[in-house]
Amino acid sequence: GSGPTRPFCQVMLIISDGRFNKAKVRPWVHTALARQQLPLLVIVDSALEAKDDKSQTGGKNGKSRSVFELKNVSYEGGKCNVV
């Protein structure tokens, strides 16, 4: 098989909860690739229930929302709206 014409020199580690603006990130990824940096995305997902502290989970009824349950993320007025 044929390999890449230029090998990657660095790995760029990106850690996220899966909630980010893909349109904003796309140019950064292209810039990293042009600089021979391999972007590696790690999504940290927490499906734990916390009935006492709803402020940290962001979900209804004290349940956190897994990234696998997300349908759509939009940004309105500078605020992230997860549906």
PDB file of C-alpha atoms in Angstrom:
ATOM      1  CA  GLY A   1       0.000   0.000   0.000  1.00  0.00           C
ATOM      2  CA  SER A   2       1.001   3.583  -0.397  1.00  0.00           C
ATOM      3  CA  GLY A   3       1.776   5.637   2.689  1.00  0.00           C
ATOM      4  CA  PRO A   4       1.509   9.369   3.250  1.00  0.00           C
ATOM      5  CA  THR A   5       3.857  11.510   1.203  1.00  0.00           C
ATOM      6  CA  ARG A   6       5.007  13.315   4.359  1.00  0.00           C
ATOM      7  CA  PRO A   7       5.051  11.544   7.720  1.00  0.00           C
ATOM      8  CA  PHE A   8       3.515  13.241  10.734  1.00  0.00           C
ATOM      9  CA  CYS A   9       6.051  14.815  13.085  1.00  0.00           C
ATOM     10  CA  GLN A  10       3.739  15.516  16.017  1.00  0.00           C
ATOM     11  CA  VAL A  11       0.453  14.376  17.509  1.00  0.00           C
ATOM     12  CA  MET A  12      -2.043  17.013  18.614  1.00  0.00           C
ATOM     13  CA  LEU A  13      -4.255  15.628  21.392  1.00  0.00           C
ATOM     14  CA  ILE A  14      -7.737  17.164  21.554  1.00  0.00           C
ATOM     15  CA  ILE A  15      -9.878  16.229  24.566  1.00  0.00           C
ATOM     16  CA  SER A  16     -13.558  17.152  24.399  1.00  0.00           C
ATOM     17  CA  ASP A  17     -16.968  16.247  25.747  1.00  0.00           C
ATOM     18  CA  GLY A  18     -18.131  16.018  22.124  1.00  0.00           C
ATOM     19  CA  ARG A  19     -19.851  19.383  22.170  1.00  0.00           C
ATOM     20  CA  PHE A  20     -17.961  21.728  19.862  1.00  0.00           C
ATOM     21  CA  ASN A  21     -18.527  23.790  16.736  1.00  0.00           C
ATOM     22  CA  LYS A  22     -17.297  21.642  13.836  1.00  0.00           C
ATOM     23  CA  ALA A  23     -17.231  24.589  11.431  1.00  0.00           C
ATOM     24  CA  LYS A  24     -14.835  26.500  13.714  1.00  0.00           C
ATOM     25  CA  VAL A  25     -12.606  23.490  14.361  1.00  0.00           C
ATOM     26  CA  ARG A  26     -12.280  22.364  10.722  1.00  0.00           C
ATOM     27  CA  PRO A  27      -9.767  25.122   9.692  1.00  0.00           C
ATOM     28  CA  TRP A  28      -7.663  24.389  12.770  1.00  0.00           C
ATOM     29  CA  VAL A  29      -7.499  20.708  11.811  1.00  0.00           C
ATOM     30  CA  HIS A  30      -6.469  21.590   8.246  1.00  0.00           C
ATOM     31  CA  THR A  31      -3.765  23.908   9.584  1.00  0.00           C
ATOM     32  CA  ALA A  32      -2.480  21.166  11.887  1.00  0.00           C
ATOM     33  CA  LEU A  33      -2.354  18.682   9.003  1.00  0.00           C
ATOM     34  CA  ALA A  34      -0.442  21.208   6.872  1.00  0.00           C
ATOM     35  CA  ARG A  35       2.093  21.474   9.722  1.00  0.00           C
ATOM     36  CA  GLN A  36       2.506  17.679   9.778  1.00  0.00           C
ATOM     37  CA  GLN A  37       0.593  17.399  13.064  1.00  0.00           C
ATOM     38  CA  LEU A  38      -1.794  14.475  13.479  1.00  0.00           C
ATOM     39  CA  PRO A  39      -4.957  15.613  15.304  1.00  0.00           C
ATOM     40  CA  LEU A  40      -6.256  12.924  17.659  1.00  0.00           C
ATOM     41  CA  LEU A  41      -9.733  13.568  19.099  1.00  0.00           C
ATOM     42  CA  VAL A  42     -10.615  11.885  22.397  1.00  0.00           C
ATOM     43  CA  ILE A  43     -14.242  12.255  23.458  1.00  0.00           C
ATOM     44  CA  VAL A  44     -14.842  11.875  27.187  1.00  0.00           C
ATOM     45  CA  ASP A  45     -18.388  10.728  27.836  1.00  0.00           C
ATOM     46  CA  SER A  46     -20.013  10.574  31.239  1.00  0.00           C
ATOM     47  CA  ALA A  47     -23.281   8.691  31.537  1.00  0.00           C
ATOM     48  CA  LEU A  48     -23.375   8.876  35.321  1.00  0.00           C
ATOM     49  CA  GLU A  49     -26.498   9.955  37.169  1.00  0.00           C
ATOM     50  CA  ALA A  50     -26.231  12.655  39.805  1.00  0.00           C
ATOM     51  CA  LYS A  51     -29.590  13.344  41.411  1.00  0.00           C
ATOM     52  CA  ASP A  52     -28.299  15.774  44.022  1.00  0.00           C
ATOM     53  CA  ASP A  53     -26.283  18.178  41.856  1.00  0.00           C
ATOM     54  CA  LYS A  54     -27.985  19.121  38.587  1.00  0.00           C
ATOM     55  CA  SER A  55     -25.648  22.044  37.911  1.00  0.00           C
ATOM     56  CA  GLN A  56     -22.734  19.826  36.895  1.00  0.00           C
ATOM     57  CA  THR A  57     -24.658  17.417  34.684  1.00  0.00           C
ATOM     58  CA  GLY A  58     -26.665  19.846  32.600  1.00  0.00           C
ATOM     59  CA  GLY A  59     -29.354  17.264  31.968  1.00  0.00           C
ATOM     60  CA  LYS A  60     -32.984  17.150  32.999  1.00  0.00           C
ATOM     61  CA  ASN A  61     -33.959  15.408  36.234  1.00  0.00           C
ATOM     62  CA  GLY A  62     -30.330  15.308  37.366  1.00  0.00           C
ATOM     63  CA  LYS A  63     -29.277  12.847  34.636  1.00  0.00           C
ATOM     64  CA  SER A  64     -26.244  13.624  32.518  1.00  0.00           C
ATOM     65  CA  ARG A  65     -26.638  13.406  28.765  1.00  0.00           C
ATOM     66  CA  SER A  66     -24.327  11.033  26.988  1.00  0.00           C
ATOM     67  CA  VAL A  67     -22.719  12.269  23.788  1.00  0.00           C
ATOM     68  CA  PHE A  68     -24.411   9.289  22.109  1.00  0.00           C
ATOM     69  CA  GLU A  69     -27.817  10.792  22.980  1.00  0.00           C
ATOM     70  CA  LEU A  70     -27.096  14.128  21.302  1.00  0.00           C
ATOM     71  CA  LYS A  71     -29.028  14.906  18.153  1.00  0.00           C
ATOM     72  CA  ASN A  72     -28.034  18.464  17.289  1.00  0.00           C
ATOM     73  CA  VAL A  73     -25.819  21.217  18.669  1.00  0.00           C
ATOM     74  CA  SER A  74     -26.320  24.838  17.672  1.00  0.00           C
ATOM     75  CA  TYR A  75     -24.986  28.175  18.858  1.00  0.00           C
ATOM     76  CA  GLU A  76     -27.440  30.992  19.364  1.00  0.00           C
ATOM     77  CA  GLY A  77     -26.395  34.314  20.850  1.00  0.00           C
ATOM     78  CA  GLY A  78     -23.061  32.853  21.938  1.00  0.00           C
ATOM     79  CA  LYS A  79     -24.737  30.061  23.906  1.00  0.00           C
ATOM     80  CA  CYS A  80     -24.489  26.372  23.122  1.00  0.00           C
ATOM     81  CA  ASN A  81     -27.914  24.773  22.585  1.00  0.00           C
ATOM     82  CA  VAL A  82     -27.909  20.949  22.724  1.00  0.00           C
ATOM     83  CA  VAL A  83     -31.016  19.150  21.488  1.00  0.00           C
TER      84      VAL A  83
END
